[in-house]
Amino acid sequence: SQTIHQWPATLVQPVGSPLSLECTVEGTSNPNLYWYRQAAGRGLQLLFYSVGIGQISSEVPQNLSASRPQDRQFILSSKKLLLSDSGFYLCALTWDRETQYFGPGTRLLVL
Amino acid sequence: RKEVEQDPGPFNVPEGATVAFNCTYSNSASQSFFWYRQDCRKEPKLLMSVYSSGNEDGRFTAQLNRASQYISLLIRDSKLSDSATYLCAVNRGAAGNKLTFGGGTRVLVKP
């Protein structure tokens, strides 16, 4: 079965600092990969999705970017964090019909 | 109108009772639907998929009403461990197998 790894689990960063969150996948090949953000007490917001290496689609204009340098690696980045970037960042994949499975997430606090 | 809407709750449920709640969606082209369970500070975990009129898994039953554009989740014989937030997700029917999530319904099962 497929496994999603995300790290770090928790991150505290100052405003204006850069960000790099990594998601790696095991047990499947050529998955669709997704980055979501969940603000405190809010629903899941799709940020980016990727159907293959180097293919990134952005859902919401913001100061975040994503890259997929390898089939099983998905990276979320920012050059300068804002307070509003705080939240729970979740990586997800689909490998079959449509069902999405989530990784353990990274909790980001921007101060 | 939001694409996917849920009553945020909380639904306070006596242990052993039955609870049901709905999720309404606005995109009539959606063909697949999902219920996820999310525990506090954890990632969402798939509870069940709903592709046709409904689905049943043990004490959990999901039903789809296409005419009124809602799906429901019913939990029978509620256990304390059923306390969680239940997220509804709707496939957008577009490329990328993207899902739109509702804000979640919080369920609290009490002894």
PDB file of C-alpha atoms in Angstrom:
ATOM      1  CA  SER A   1       0.000   0.000   0.000  1.00  0.00           C
ATOM      2  CA  GLN A   2       1.047   3.576  -0.545  1.00  0.00           C
ATOM      3  CA  THR A   3       2.673   5.658   2.178  1.00  0.00           C
ATOM      4  CA  ILE A   4       3.052   9.424   2.342  1.00  0.00           C
ATOM      5  CA  HIS A   5       5.843  11.023   4.325  1.00  0.00           C
ATOM      6  CA  GLN A   6       5.869  14.656   5.318  1.00  0.00           C
ATOM      7  CA  TRP A   7       8.399  16.592   7.310  1.00  0.00           C
ATOM      8  CA  PRO A   8       8.859  18.347   9.505  1.00  0.00           C
ATOM      9  CA  ALA A   9       5.826  17.585  11.633  1.00  0.00           C
ATOM     10  CA  THR A  10       5.887  21.017  13.249  1.00  0.00           C
ATOM     11  CA  LEU A  11       7.609  24.209  12.199  1.00  0.00           C
ATOM     12  CA  VAL A  12       7.798  27.692  13.718  1.00  0.00           C
ATOM     13  CA  GLN A  13       9.112  30.354  11.377  1.00  0.00           C
ATOM     14  CA  PRO A  14       9.459  34.153  11.557  1.00  0.00           C
ATOM     15  CA  VAL A  15       7.607  36.377   9.131  1.00  0.00           C
ATOM     16  CA  GLY A  16       9.674  36.982   6.008  1.00  0.00           C
ATOM     17  CA  SER A  17      11.658  33.756   6.258  1.00  0.00           C
ATOM     18  CA  PRO A  18      11.701  31.134   3.480  1.00  0.00           C
ATOM     19  CA  LEU A  19       9.844  27.839   3.604  1.00  0.00           C
ATOM     20  CA  SER A  20      10.377  24.405   2.156  1.00  0.00           C
ATOM     21  CA  LEU A  21       8.062  21.514   2.982  1.00  0.00           C
ATOM     22  CA  GLU A  22       8.679  18.112   1.493  1.00  0.00           C
ATOM     23  CA  CYS A  23       6.313  15.287   0.699  1.00  0.00           C
ATOM     24  CA  THR A  24       7.542  11.908  -0.490  1.00  0.00           C
ATOM     25  CA  VAL A  25       5.506   8.914  -1.516  1.00  0.00           C
ATOM     26  CA  GLU A  26       6.195   5.180  -1.380  1.00  0.00           C
ATOM     27  CA  GLY A  27       4.386   2.181  -2.779  1.00  0.00           C
ATOM     28  CA  THR A  28       2.995   3.718  -5.939  1.00  0.00           C
ATOM     29  CA  SER A  29       4.163   5.300  -9.144  1.00  0.00           C
ATOM     30  CA  ASN A  30       2.900   8.238 -11.170  1.00  0.00           C
ATOM     31  CA  PRO A  31       0.378   9.404  -8.570  1.00  0.00           C
ATOM     32  CA  ASN A  32      -1.487  12.685  -8.697  1.00  0.00           C
ATOM     33  CA  LEU A  33      -0.149  14.755  -5.807  1.00  0.00           C
ATOM     34  CA  TYR A  34      -1.819  17.615  -3.973  1.00  0.00           C
ATOM     35  CA  TRP A  35      -0.944  20.283  -1.413  1.00  0.00           C
ATOM     36  CA  TYR A  36      -3.706  21.483   0.881  1.00  0.00           C
ATOM     37  CA  ARG A  37      -3.755  24.012   3.676  1.00  0.00           C
ATOM     38  CA  GLN A  38      -6.120  23.910   6.626  1.00  0.00           C
ATOM     39  CA  ALA A  39      -6.247  27.098   8.663  1.00  0.00           C
ATOM     40  CA  ALA A  40      -7.258  26.814  12.304  1.00  0.00           C
ATOM     41  CA  GLY A  41     -10.930  25.827  12.527  1.00  0.00           C
ATOM     42  CA  ARG A  42     -11.329  25.987   8.779  1.00  0.00           C
ATOM     43  CA  GLY A  43     -11.800  23.565   5.903  1.00  0.00           C
ATOM     44  CA  LEU A  44      -9.232  22.200   3.501  1.00  0.00           C
ATOM     45  CA  GLN A  45      -8.065  24.548   0.768  1.00  0.00           C
ATOM     46  CA  LEU A  46      -6.399  23.049  -2.305  1.00  0.00           C
ATOM     47  CA  LEU A  47      -3.206  24.963  -3.072  1.00  0.00           C
ATOM     48  CA  PHE A  48      -1.478  22.989  -5.843  1.00  0.00           C
ATOM     49  CA  TYR A  49      -1.805  19.721  -7.669  1.00  0.00           C
ATOM     50  CA  SER A  50       0.497  17.798  -9.966  1.00  0.00           C
ATOM     51  CA  VAL A  51      -0.231  15.030 -12.461  1.00  0.00           C
ATOM     52  CA  GLY A  52       3.427  14.330 -13.223  1.00  0.00           C
ATOM     53  CA  ILE A  53       7.052  15.397 -12.935  1.00  0.00           C
ATOM     54  CA  GLY A  54       7.421  19.129 -13.518  1.00  0.00           C
ATOM     55  CA  GLN A  55       3.663  19.592 -13.974  1.00  0.00           C
ATOM     56  CA  ILE A  56       2.184  21.962 -11.397  1.00  0.00           C
ATOM     57  CA  SER A  57      -1.228  23.602 -11.344  1.00  0.00           C
ATOM     58  CA  SER A  58      -1.970  26.402  -8.916  1.00  0.00           C
ATOM     59  CA  GLU A  59      -5.396  26.800  -7.414  1.00  0.00           C
ATOM     60  CA  VAL A  60      -5.028  30.004  -5.438  1.00  0.00           C
ATOM     61  CA  PRO A  61      -2.737  32.974  -6.197  1.00  0.00           C
ATOM     62  CA  GLN A  62      -0.438  33.505  -3.236  1.00  0.00           C
ATOM     63  CA  ASN A  63       3.175  33.718  -2.206  1.00  0.00           C
ATOM     64  CA  LEU A  64       3.597  29.944  -2.243  1.00  0.00           C
ATOM     65  CA  SER A  65       4.964  27.764  -5.021  1.00  0.00           C
ATOM     66  CA  ALA A  66       5.271  24.038  -5.614  1.00  0.00           C
ATOM     67  CA  SER A  67       7.613  21.784  -7.515  1.00  0.00           C
ATOM     68  CA  ARG A  68       7.745  18.113  -8.413  1.00  0.00           C
ATOM     69  CA  PRO A  69      11.345  17.248  -9.219  1.00  0.00           C
ATOM     70  CA  GLN A  70      10.762  13.488  -9.035  1.00  0.00           C
ATOM     71  CA  ASP A  71       7.762  11.236  -9.517  1.00  0.00           C
ATOM     72  CA  ARG A  72       7.371  10.631  -5.797  1.00  0.00           C
ATOM     73  CA  GLN A  73       8.482  13.989  -4.437  1.00  0.00           C
ATOM     74  CA  PHE A  74       6.380  17.118  -4.048  1.00  0.00           C
ATOM     75  CA  ILE A  75       7.764  20.298  -2.512  1.00  0.00           C
ATOM     76  CA  LEU A  76       5.965  23.375  -1.236  1.00  0.00           C
ATOM     77  CA  SER A  77       8.016  26.560  -0.983  1.00  0.00           C
ATOM     78  CA  SER A  78       7.830  30.213  -0.141  1.00  0.00           C
ATOM     79  CA  LYS A  79      10.457  32.938  -0.436  1.00  0.00           C
ATOM     80  CA  LYS A  80       8.927  35.099   2.306  1.00  0.00           C
ATOM     81  CA  LEU A  81       6.351  33.818   4.762  1.00  0.00           C
ATOM     82  CA  LEU A  82       3.358  35.870   5.845  1.00  0.00           C
ATOM     83  CA  LEU A  83       1.421  35.555   9.088  1.00  0.00           C
ATOM     84  CA  SER A  84      -1.510  34.289   7.037  1.00  0.00           C
ATOM     85  CA  ASP A  85       0.569  31.316   5.866  1.00  0.00           C
ATOM     86  CA  SER A  86       0.147  29.679   9.264  1.00  0.00           C
ATOM     87  CA  GLY A  87      -1.820  26.467   9.096  1.00  0.00           C
ATOM     88  CA  PHE A  88      -1.787  22.711   8.723  1.00  0.00           C
ATOM     89  CA  TYR A  89      -0.223  21.693   5.410  1.00  0.00           C
ATOM     90  CA  LEU A  90      -1.287  18.357   4.019  1.00  0.00           C
ATOM     91  CA  CYS A  91       0.057  16.412   1.094  1.00  0.00           C
ATOM     92  CA  ALA A  92      -2.306  13.975  -0.596  1.00  0.00           C
ATOM     93  CA  LEU A  93      -2.211  11.521  -3.463  1.00  0.00           C
ATOM     94  CA  THR A  94      -4.551   9.628  -5.721  1.00  0.00           C
ATOM     95  CA  TRP A  95      -3.366   6.444  -7.342  1.00  0.00           C
ATOM     96  CA  ASP A  96      -6.626   4.775  -8.341  1.00  0.00           C
ATOM     97  CA  ARG A  97      -9.937   6.175  -9.478  1.00  0.00           C
ATOM     98  CA  GLU A  98     -10.301   9.335  -7.453  1.00  0.00           C
ATOM     99  CA  THR A  99      -9.796   8.583  -3.805  1.00  0.00           C
ATOM    100  CA  GLN A 100      -7.364  10.886  -2.056  1.00  0.00           C
ATOM    101  CA  TYR A 101      -5.174   9.784   0.810  1.00  0.00           C
ATOM    102  CA  PHE A 102      -3.430  12.219   3.093  1.00  0.00           C
ATOM    103  CA  GLY A 103      -0.021  12.354   4.679  1.00  0.00           C
ATOM    104  CA  PRO A 104       0.470  13.177   8.376  1.00  0.00           C
ATOM    105  CA  GLY A 105       0.809  16.910   7.668  1.00  0.00           C
ATOM    106  CA  THR A 106       3.097  19.737   8.770  1.00  0.00           C
ATOM    107  CA  ARG A 107       1.834  22.249  11.280  1.00  0.00           C
ATOM    108  CA  LEU A 108       3.320  25.672  10.440  1.00  0.00           C
ATOM    109  CA  LEU A 109       3.212  28.654  12.758  1.00  0.00           C
ATOM    110  CA  VAL A 110       4.463  31.960  11.394  1.00  0.00           C
ATOM    111  CA  LEU A 111       5.289  34.531  14.070  1.00  0.00           C
TER     112      LEU A 111
ATOM    113  CA  ARG B   1     -23.352  29.773  -2.066  1.00  0.00           C
ATOM    114  CA  LYS B   2     -20.373  27.633  -1.108  1.00  0.00           C
ATOM    115  CA  GLU B   3     -19.556  24.676  -3.351  1.00  0.00           C
ATOM    116  CA  VAL B   4     -19.796  22.229  -0.458  1.00  0.00           C
ATOM    117  CA  GLU B   5     -21.562  23.053   2.803  1.00  0.00           C
ATOM    118  CA  GLN B   6     -21.808  21.239   6.098  1.00  0.00           C
ATOM    119  CA  ASP B   7     -23.421  22.023   9.439  1.00  0.00           C
ATOM    120  CA  PRO B   8     -20.382  22.671  11.654  1.00  0.00           C
ATOM    121  CA  GLY B   9     -22.143  21.268  14.750  1.00  0.00           C
ATOM    122  CA  PRO B  10     -21.215  20.121  17.256  1.00  0.00           C
ATOM    123  CA  PHE B  11     -23.649  17.246  17.313  1.00  0.00           C
ATOM    124  CA  ASN B  12     -23.738  16.016  20.891  1.00  0.00           C
ATOM    125  CA  VAL B  13     -24.680  12.353  20.763  1.00  0.00           C
ATOM    126  CA  PRO B  14     -25.347   9.963  23.658  1.00  0.00           C
ATOM    127  CA  GLU B  15     -23.323   6.785  23.423  1.00  0.00           C
ATOM    128  CA  GLY B  16     -25.306   4.128  21.594  1.00  0.00           C
ATOM    129  CA  ALA B  17     -27.542   6.608  19.778  1.00  0.00           C
ATOM    130  CA  THR B  18     -27.843   7.247  16.058  1.00  0.00           C
ATOM    131  CA  VAL B  19     -26.722  10.482  14.479  1.00  0.00           C
ATOM    132  CA  ALA B  20     -27.060  11.711  10.921  1.00  0.00           C
ATOM    133  CA  PHE B  21     -25.890  14.832   9.161  1.00  0.00           C
ATOM    134  CA  ASN B  22     -25.841  16.143   5.630  1.00  0.00           C
ATOM    135  CA  CYS B  23     -23.511  17.741   3.144  1.00  0.00           C
ATOM    136  CA  THR B  24     -24.908  19.832   0.287  1.00  0.00           C
ATOM    137  CA  TYR B  25     -23.058  20.501  -2.951  1.00  0.00           C
ATOM    138  CA  SER B  26     -23.673  22.931  -5.775  1.00  0.00           C
ATOM    139  CA  ASN B  27     -21.953  21.284  -8.766  1.00  0.00           C
ATOM    140  CA  SER B  28     -24.540  19.059 -10.414  1.00  0.00           C
ATOM    141  CA  ALA B  29     -21.792  17.516 -12.595  1.00  0.00           C
ATOM    142  CA  SER B  30     -20.110  15.890  -9.575  1.00  0.00           C
ATOM    143  CA  GLN B  31     -20.072  12.117  -9.842  1.00  0.00           C
ATOM    144  CA  SER B  32     -18.200  10.949  -6.779  1.00  0.00           C
ATOM    145  CA  PHE B  33     -18.345  11.826  -3.149  1.00  0.00           C
ATOM    146  CA  PHE B  34     -16.374  10.984  -0.049  1.00  0.00           C
ATOM    147  CA  TRP B  35     -16.627  11.097   3.700  1.00  0.00           C
ATOM    148  CA  TYR B  36     -13.446  11.587   5.707  1.00  0.00           C
ATOM    149  CA  ARG B  37     -12.918  11.479   9.426  1.00  0.00           C
ATOM    150  CA  GLN B  38     -10.485  13.933  11.002  1.00  0.00           C
ATOM    151  CA  ASP B  39      -9.332  13.687  14.585  1.00  0.00           C
ATOM    152  CA  CYS B  40      -7.985  16.756  16.360  1.00  0.00           C
ATOM    153  CA  ARG B  41      -4.624  17.831  14.936  1.00  0.00           C
ATOM    154  CA  LYS B  42      -4.470  14.810  12.630  1.00  0.00           C
ATOM    155  CA  GLU B  43      -4.817  14.258   8.920  1.00  0.00           C
ATOM    156  CA  PRO B  44      -8.191  13.351   7.375  1.00  0.00           C
ATOM    157  CA  LYS B  45      -8.702   9.634   6.908  1.00  0.00           C
ATOM    158  CA  LEU B  46     -11.051   8.153   4.368  1.00  0.00           C
ATOM    159  CA  LEU B  47     -14.219   6.765   5.888  1.00  0.00           C
ATOM    160  CA  MET B  48     -16.079   5.809   2.738  1.00  0.00           C
ATOM    161  CA  SER B  49     -16.645   6.619  -0.914  1.00  0.00           C
ATOM    162  CA  VAL B  50     -20.062   7.175  -2.449  1.00  0.00           C
ATOM    163  CA  TYR B  51     -20.372   6.639  -6.198  1.00  0.00           C
ATOM    164  CA  SER B  52     -23.995   5.696  -6.668  1.00  0.00           C
ATOM    165  CA  SER B  53     -27.002   5.920  -4.404  1.00  0.00           C
ATOM    166  CA  GLY B  54     -25.170   4.995  -1.241  1.00  0.00           C
ATOM    167  CA  ASN B  55     -22.714   2.881   0.665  1.00  0.00           C
ATOM    168  CA  GLU B  56     -22.685   1.035   3.960  1.00  0.00           C
ATOM    169  CA  ASP B  57     -19.751  -0.033   6.109  1.00  0.00           C
ATOM    170  CA  GLY B  58     -20.631  -1.506   9.460  1.00  0.00           C
ATOM    171  CA  ARG B  59     -22.282   1.156  11.582  1.00  0.00           C
ATOM    172  CA  PHE B  60     -21.767   3.835   8.950  1.00  0.00           C
ATOM    173  CA  THR B  61     -24.160   4.491   6.066  1.00  0.00           C
ATOM    174  CA  ALA B  62     -23.744   7.131   3.415  1.00  0.00           C
ATOM    175  CA  GLN B  63     -26.529   8.084   1.054  1.00  0.00           C
ATOM    176  CA  LEU B  64     -26.558  10.250  -2.039  1.00  0.00           C
ATOM    177  CA  ASN B  65     -29.526  12.310  -3.151  1.00  0.00           C
ATOM    178  CA  ARG B  66     -28.684  13.663  -6.592  1.00  0.00           C
ATOM    179  CA  ALA B  67     -32.017  15.422  -7.079  1.00  0.00           C
ATOM    180  CA  SER B  68     -31.516  17.541  -3.973  1.00  0.00           C
ATOM    181  CA  GLN B  69     -27.714  17.530  -4.281  1.00  0.00           C
ATOM    182  CA  TYR B  70     -26.731  16.303  -0.882  1.00  0.00           C
ATOM    183  CA  ILE B  71     -25.045  13.336   0.719  1.00  0.00           C
ATOM    184  CA  SER B  72     -25.674  12.169   4.230  1.00  0.00           C
ATOM    185  CA  LEU B  73     -23.750  10.171   6.782  1.00  0.00           C
ATOM    186  CA  LEU B  74     -25.509   8.121   9.422  1.00  0.00           C
ATOM    187  CA  ILE B  75     -23.720   6.585  12.370  1.00  0.00           C
ATOM    188  CA  ARG B  76     -25.555   3.873  14.307  1.00  0.00           C
ATOM    189  CA  ASP B  77     -24.783   2.689  17.824  1.00  0.00           C
ATOM    190  CA  SER B  78     -22.377   5.592  18.364  1.00  0.00           C
ATOM    191  CA  LYS B  79     -19.150   4.859  20.217  1.00  0.00           C
ATOM    192  CA  LEU B  80     -17.049   7.296  22.197  1.00  0.00           C
ATOM    193  CA  SER B  81     -14.340   6.731  19.599  1.00  0.00           C
ATOM    194  CA  ASP B  82     -16.633   8.127  16.889  1.00  0.00           C
ATOM    195  CA  SER B  83     -16.035  11.621  18.287  1.00  0.00           C
ATOM    196  CA  ALA B  84     -14.313  13.494  15.482  1.00  0.00           C
ATOM    197  CA  THR B  85     -14.881  15.978  12.686  1.00  0.00           C
ATOM    198  CA  TYR B  86     -16.431  14.470   9.570  1.00  0.00           C
ATOM    199  CA  LEU B  87     -15.447  16.066   6.279  1.00  0.00           C
ATOM    200  CA  CYS B  88     -17.434  15.751   3.125  1.00  0.00           C
ATOM    201  CA  ALA B  89     -15.581  15.915  -0.205  1.00  0.00           C
ATOM    202  CA  VAL B  90     -16.998  16.249  -3.698  1.00  0.00           C
ATOM    203  CA  ASN B  91     -15.183  15.527  -6.937  1.00  0.00           C
ATOM    204  CA  ARG B  92     -15.270  18.594  -9.155  1.00  0.00           C
ATOM    205  CA  GLY B  93     -15.703  16.580 -12.311  1.00  0.00           C
ATOM    206  CA  ALA B  94     -12.701  18.290 -13.899  1.00  0.00           C
ATOM    207  CA  ALA B  95      -9.163  17.270 -14.803  1.00  0.00           C
ATOM    208  CA  GLY B  96      -6.801  16.399 -11.998  1.00  0.00           C
ATOM    209  CA  ASN B  97      -9.324  14.534  -9.854  1.00  0.00           C
ATOM    210  CA  LYS B  98      -9.682  17.543  -7.634  1.00  0.00           C
ATOM    211  CA  LEU B  99     -11.884  17.478  -4.582  1.00  0.00           C
ATOM    212  CA  THR B 100     -13.718  20.286  -2.863  1.00  0.00           C
ATOM    213  CA  PHE B 101     -14.099  19.832   0.872  1.00  0.00           C
ATOM    214  CA  GLY B 102     -16.783  21.054   3.200  1.00  0.00           C
ATOM    215  CA  GLY B 103     -15.865  22.735   6.454  1.00  0.00           C
ATOM    216  CA  GLY B 104     -16.650  19.616   8.464  1.00  0.00           C
ATOM    217  CA  THR B 105     -19.238  18.520  11.015  1.00  0.00           C
ATOM    218  CA  ARG B 106     -18.044  17.982  14.539  1.00  0.00           C
ATOM    219  CA  VAL B 107     -19.528  15.027  16.412  1.00  0.00           C
ATOM    220  CA  LEU B 108     -19.121  14.536  20.156  1.00  0.00           C
ATOM    221  CA  VAL B 109     -20.243  11.208  21.572  1.00  0.00           C
ATOM    222  CA  LYS B 110     -20.801  11.325  25.318  1.00  0.00           C
ATOM    223  CA  PRO B 111     -21.266   8.554  27.869  1.00  0.00           C
TER     224      PRO B 111
END
